Short mmCIF file of C-alpha atoms in Angstrom, two decimals:
data_model
loop_
_atom_site.label_atom_id
_atom_site.label_comp_id
_atom_site.label_asym_id
_atom_site.label_seq_id
_atom_site.Cartn_x
_atom_site.Cartn_y
_atom_site.Cartn_z
CA MET A 1 -12.00 27.55 31.84
CA MET A 2 -9.69 30.23 30.43
CA LYS A 3 -6.64 28.56 32.00
CA LYS A 4 -7.62 25.22 30.47
CA VAL A 5 -7.90 26.80 27.02
CA GLN A 6 -4.54 28.55 27.44
CA LYS A 7 -2.91 25.28 28.51
CA THR A 8 -4.37 23.49 25.48
CA ASN A 9 -3.11 26.26 23.16
CA TRP A 10 0.35 26.04 24.72
CA ILE A 11 0.47 22.27 24.17
CA LEU A 12 -0.70 22.61 20.56
CA THR A 13 1.90 25.33 19.94
CA LEU A 14 4.64 23.10 21.34
CA ILE A 15 3.52 20.17 19.19
CA LEU A 16 3.42 22.35 16.07
CA PHE A 17 6.87 23.74 16.86
CA LEU A 18 8.35 20.26 17.31
CA GLY A 19 6.64 19.12 14.10
CA THR A 20 8.06 22.10 12.21
CA VAL A 21 11.58 21.44 13.47
CA THR A 22 11.26 17.75 12.62
CA ILE A 23 10.30 18.61 9.04
CA PHE A 24 12.64 21.51 8.33
CA PHE A 25 15.81 20.29 10.07
CA PRO A 26 16.49 17.46 7.56
CA LEU A 27 15.73 19.88 4.72
CA TYR A 28 18.17 22.40 6.20
CA MET A 29 20.85 19.72 6.46
CA ALA A 30 20.25 18.62 2.86
CA VAL A 31 20.64 22.18 1.54
CA ILE A 32 23.73 22.89 3.63
CA ILE A 33 25.48 19.66 2.62
CA ALA A 34 24.54 20.14 -1.04
CA PHE A 35 26.41 23.46 -1.15
CA LYS A 36 29.45 22.29 0.83
CA GLN A 37 32.65 20.90 -0.56
CA PRO A 38 33.84 17.44 0.58
CA SER A 39 36.74 19.07 2.44
CA GLU A 40 34.24 20.94 4.64
CA MET A 41 32.55 17.77 5.85
CA THR A 42 33.64 17.15 9.44
CA ASN A 43 32.57 14.67 12.08
CA ASP A 44 31.77 17.24 14.78
CA VAL A 45 28.21 18.57 15.09
CA SER A 46 29.12 22.25 14.78
CA GLY A 47 30.93 21.62 11.52
CA ALA A 48 28.04 19.66 10.09
CA LEU A 49 25.51 22.39 10.95
CA SER A 50 27.63 25.34 9.84
CA PHE A 51 27.10 27.21 6.59
CA PRO A 52 29.41 26.53 3.63
CA SER A 53 32.47 28.73 3.44
CA ARG A 54 31.62 29.42 -0.20
CA TRP A 55 28.19 28.96 -1.76
CA SER A 56 28.70 27.18 -5.07
CA PHE A 57 26.57 25.23 -7.53
CA ASP A 58 29.44 22.93 -8.51
CA ASN A 59 27.87 19.99 -6.67
CA PHE A 60 24.62 20.45 -8.59
CA ARG A 61 26.48 20.58 -11.91
CA GLN A 62 28.46 17.43 -11.12
CA ALA A 63 25.35 15.66 -9.83
CA MET A 64 23.55 16.39 -13.11
CA GLU A 65 26.46 14.93 -15.06
CA VAL A 66 26.74 11.78 -12.93
CA THR A 67 22.99 11.02 -13.05
CA ASP A 68 22.52 12.03 -16.70
CA PHE A 69 19.94 14.34 -15.18
CA TRP A 70 17.84 15.38 -18.17
CA ASN A 71 17.47 11.85 -19.50
CA SER A 72 16.65 10.47 -16.04
CA LEU A 73 14.27 13.35 -15.40
CA GLY A 74 12.49 12.64 -18.68
CA ASN A 75 12.03 8.98 -17.75
CA SER A 76 10.72 9.88 -14.29
CA LEU A 77 8.31 12.45 -15.72
CA LEU A 78 7.07 10.07 -18.39
CA ILE A 79 6.46 7.23 -15.93
CA THR A 80 4.95 9.43 -13.22
CA LEU A 81 2.63 11.53 -15.42
CA THR A 82 1.43 8.52 -17.42
CA THR A 83 0.75 6.60 -14.21
CA ILE A 84 -1.18 9.53 -12.72
CA ILE A 85 -3.37 10.05 -15.80
CA LEU A 86 -4.15 6.36 -16.26
CA SER A 87 -4.75 5.90 -12.52
CA ILE A 88 -7.29 8.73 -12.43
CA LEU A 89 -9.09 7.43 -15.52
CA ILE A 90 -9.08 3.70 -14.76
CA HIS A 91 -9.28 3.65 -10.98
CA SER A 92 -12.04 6.27 -10.82
CA ILE A 93 -14.17 4.21 -13.20
CA ALA A 94 -13.51 1.06 -11.17
CA GLY A 95 -14.34 2.90 -7.95
CA TYR A 96 -17.56 4.24 -9.46
CA VAL A 97 -18.73 0.86 -10.73
CA ILE A 98 -17.90 -0.91 -7.47
CA GLY A 99 -19.19 1.89 -5.24
CA ARG A 100 -22.58 2.09 -6.93
CA GLY A 101 -22.76 -1.67 -7.46
CA MET A 102 -22.28 -2.48 -3.75
CA ALA A 103 -25.65 -0.88 -3.00
CA LYS A 104 -27.39 -3.30 -5.41
CA LYS A 105 -25.46 -6.59 -5.35
CA LYS A 106 -23.39 -8.29 -2.66
CA SER A 107 -21.00 -9.64 -5.28
CA PHE A 108 -19.60 -6.12 -5.75
CA ARG A 109 -18.78 -6.08 -2.05
CA LEU A 110 -16.64 -9.20 -2.50
CA ILE A 111 -14.93 -7.64 -5.51
CA TYR A 112 -14.23 -4.53 -3.46
CA LEU A 113 -12.72 -6.54 -0.59
CA TYR A 114 -10.65 -8.58 -3.04
CA ILE A 115 -9.16 -5.48 -4.68
CA VAL A 116 -8.54 -3.63 -1.41
CA SER A 117 -6.86 -6.71 0.08
CA GLY A 118 -4.02 -6.06 -2.37
CA MET A 119 -2.87 -3.27 -0.03
CA PHE A 120 -1.68 -5.90 2.44
CA VAL A 121 0.57 -7.82 0.03
CA PRO A 122 4.22 -6.67 0.45
CA PHE A 123 6.28 -5.96 -2.65
CA SER A 124 9.05 -8.27 -1.43
CA ILE A 125 6.77 -11.28 -1.96
CA LEU A 126 5.84 -10.21 -5.49
CA MET A 127 9.28 -9.06 -6.59
CA MET A 128 10.80 -12.27 -7.94
CA PRO A 129 7.66 -13.55 -9.75
CA LEU A 130 7.17 -10.10 -11.31
CA VAL A 131 10.75 -9.97 -12.58
CA LYS A 132 10.34 -13.35 -14.26
CA GLN A 133 6.91 -12.60 -15.73
CA THR A 134 7.80 -9.16 -17.07
CA ALA A 135 10.94 -10.60 -18.69
CA GLN A 136 8.96 -13.41 -20.35
CA MET A 137 6.27 -10.98 -21.58
CA GLY A 138 8.78 -8.41 -22.87
CA LEU A 139 7.68 -5.82 -20.30
CA GLY A 140 11.08 -5.16 -18.74
CA ASN A 141 10.88 -1.49 -19.71
CA ARG A 142 9.10 1.76 -18.87
CA PHE A 143 5.74 0.45 -20.08
CA GLY A 144 6.06 -2.54 -17.76
CA VAL A 145 6.85 -0.26 -14.81
CA ILE A 146 3.80 1.90 -15.56
CA LEU A 147 1.60 -1.19 -15.82
CA LEU A 148 2.84 -2.46 -12.46
CA TYR A 149 2.23 0.92 -10.83
CA LEU A 150 -1.37 0.86 -12.07
CA VAL A 151 -1.82 -2.49 -10.35
CA PHE A 152 0.04 -1.52 -7.17
CA TYR A 153 -1.93 1.68 -6.58
CA MET A 154 -5.32 0.30 -7.63
CA PRO A 155 -6.32 -0.98 -4.14
CA MET A 156 -5.63 2.33 -2.42
CA ASN A 157 -7.17 4.45 -5.17
CA VAL A 158 -10.30 2.31 -5.47
CA LEU A 159 -10.69 2.58 -1.70
CA LEU A 160 -10.47 6.39 -1.91
CA TYR A 161 -12.83 6.75 -4.87
CA THR A 162 -15.39 4.34 -3.44
CA GLY A 163 -15.43 6.21 -0.15
CA TYR A 164 -15.72 9.60 -1.84
CA LEU A 165 -18.68 8.46 -3.92
CA LYS A 166 -20.75 8.28 -0.74
CA ASN A 167 -20.70 12.10 -0.69
CA ILE A 168 -22.25 12.31 -4.18
CA PRO A 169 -26.06 11.89 -4.13
CA VAL A 170 -27.47 9.11 -6.30
CA ALA A 171 -30.33 11.49 -7.10
CA LEU A 172 -28.07 13.32 -9.56
CA GLU A 173 -27.64 10.15 -11.62
CA GLU A 174 -31.34 9.35 -11.40
CA ALA A 175 -32.18 12.83 -12.71
CA ALA A 176 -29.72 12.40 -15.58
CA ASP A 177 -31.24 9.00 -16.37
CA ILE A 178 -34.70 10.57 -16.56
CA ASP A 179 -33.34 13.16 -18.99
CA GLY A 180 -32.16 10.33 -21.24
CA ALA A 181 -28.42 10.38 -20.46
CA SER A 182 -26.57 7.07 -20.66
CA THR A 183 -24.55 5.73 -17.71
CA TRP A 184 -21.32 6.53 -19.55
CA LYS A 185 -22.39 10.11 -20.29
CA THR A 186 -23.65 10.59 -16.73
CA TYR A 187 -20.30 9.53 -15.36
CA TRP A 188 -18.17 11.80 -17.56
CA LYS A 189 -20.46 14.83 -17.44
CA ILE A 190 -21.57 14.73 -13.80
CA ILE A 191 -19.69 12.28 -11.56
CA PHE A 192 -16.15 12.64 -12.90
CA PRO A 193 -16.03 16.47 -12.54
CA MET A 194 -17.51 16.26 -9.04
CA MET A 195 -14.68 13.98 -7.94
CA LYS A 196 -12.05 16.63 -8.72
CA PRO A 197 -10.85 16.90 -5.08
CA MET A 198 -10.33 13.13 -4.98
CA HIS A 199 -8.58 13.24 -8.37
CA ALA A 200 -6.10 15.69 -6.86
CA THR A 201 -5.63 13.49 -3.79
CA VAL A 202 -5.04 10.39 -5.91
CA ALA A 203 -2.65 12.35 -8.12
CA ILE A 204 -0.58 13.48 -5.11
CA LEU A 205 -0.37 10.07 -3.46
CA THR A 206 0.36 8.28 -6.74
CA ALA A 207 2.95 10.86 -7.79
CA LEU A 208 4.81 10.76 -4.48
CA GLY A 209 4.97 6.97 -4.49
CA THR A 210 5.92 6.68 -8.16
CA TRP A 211 8.45 9.52 -8.23
CA ASN A 212 10.37 8.31 -5.19
CA ASP A 213 10.23 4.57 -5.89
CA VAL A 214 13.52 2.78 -6.41
CA MET A 215 12.76 -0.93 -6.18
CA THR A 216 10.29 -1.31 -9.06
CA PRO A 217 12.45 0.39 -11.73
CA LEU A 218 15.54 -1.32 -10.27
CA VAL A 219 14.21 -4.87 -10.64
CA ILE A 220 12.21 -4.30 -13.84
CA MET A 221 14.41 -1.95 -15.92
CA SER A 222 17.78 -3.24 -14.73
CA GLY A 223 20.17 -3.56 -17.68
CA THR A 224 18.05 -1.50 -20.10
CA GLY A 225 20.11 1.67 -19.70
CA GLN A 226 16.94 3.62 -18.84
CA ASN A 227 17.17 5.17 -15.38
CA THR A 228 14.70 7.15 -13.33
CA LEU A 229 16.08 9.84 -11.02
CA PRO A 230 15.99 7.70 -7.84
CA LEU A 231 17.64 4.86 -9.75
CA ALA A 232 20.34 7.13 -11.16
CA GLN A 233 21.06 8.47 -7.68
CA LEU A 234 22.33 5.06 -6.65
CA ASN A 235 25.52 6.02 -8.51
CA PHE A 236 26.53 8.09 -5.49
CA GLN A 237 26.68 4.99 -3.27
CA THR A 238 29.60 2.62 -3.64
CA GLN A 239 31.06 -0.15 -1.52
CA PHE A 240 33.64 2.34 -0.27
CA GLY A 241 31.22 5.05 0.85
CA THR A 242 28.77 7.70 -0.26
CA ASN A 243 29.45 11.10 -1.81
CA TYR A 244 26.97 12.99 0.35
CA ASN A 245 27.60 16.38 -1.24
CA LEU A 246 26.65 15.26 -4.74
CA ALA A 247 23.94 12.96 -3.43
CA PHE A 248 22.11 15.71 -1.53
CA ALA A 249 22.49 18.10 -4.45
CA SER A 250 20.84 15.50 -6.66
CA TYR A 251 18.09 14.91 -4.07
CA ILE A 252 17.23 18.60 -4.05
CA LEU A 253 17.09 18.71 -7.84
CA ALA A 254 14.73 15.72 -7.80
CA LEU A 255 12.64 17.32 -5.06
CA ILE A 256 11.78 20.48 -6.98
CA PRO A 257 9.41 19.02 -9.65
CA ILE A 258 7.41 16.89 -7.21
CA LEU A 259 7.25 19.77 -4.72
CA VAL A 260 5.78 22.08 -7.37
CA PHE A 261 3.28 19.39 -8.37
CA TYR A 262 2.30 18.85 -4.73
CA ILE A 263 1.67 22.56 -4.17
CA ILE A 264 -0.51 22.81 -7.29
CA CYS A 265 -2.61 19.76 -6.38
CA GLN A 266 -2.91 20.88 -2.77
CA LYS A 267 -4.52 24.12 -3.90
CA GLN A 268 -6.95 22.17 -6.06
CA ILE A 269 -7.98 20.04 -3.10
CA LEU A 270 -8.63 23.06 -0.89
CA ASN A 271 -10.55 24.88 -3.63
CA GLY A 272 -12.59 21.79 -4.46
CA VAL A 273 -13.56 21.20 -0.85
CA ALA A 274 -14.39 24.89 -0.31
CA ASN A 275 -16.54 25.04 -3.46
CA GLY A 276 -18.34 21.88 -2.48
CA ALA A 277 -19.12 23.32 0.94
CA VAL A 278 -20.51 26.53 -0.58
CA LYS A 279 -22.67 24.64 -3.05
CA GLY A 280 -23.95 22.37 -0.29
#
């Protein structure tokens, strides 16, 4: 029995080691290339993996100039934060209504399946109609991009909120109803705070998808002069090649805000789950 446990631990350790290398090796390469000069880029493996001869932030400075970093960062932050806030508010309400309604009427089940089915529609099919519609409606701007994100992430978020509601007893709402609280007040005072772990999960998934997205801003905001960070980073790619040094420096700069946000939300998820387990 002891040998079987030791063998299992050895296999798990090997898997974790391989997973760690898989994650950190690309990050190591990005950092190394970001600090190297173009003259240090060689085709051999040893040259690519070696440290820079001189650690300099020149690539980061040039990358910020090429991408108009602060303006692009402001657009990305505006779009991402607005999408997160509106997604939590709107999608949580939709998930609550559908989740509680499915237990009473079958029609809510059909609505739920209809919304969730949107997860299986690829963006490539919607791209051309969306470009035409947003242009006709005057939504070829940041507001239009935010509106589209709310629609794109609604199926996934409603699925998450509806599933999480199963962990919240209906008895809490019944007790609030007996005390004279309205459905609206019950939701905001009781249900909404209890879904804090799911709010953090939705925030992380929505932020990662929105922050790193290129196609939606590219097809919607093209020609407006308003770039998000991923869109501005396309400047490093030309028909003659790619400036990897500046590109990776820009990628690292864009990684920092979303990484900080991810760490903060991850702590909230762990704390929320732990507090829920203690209270249970």
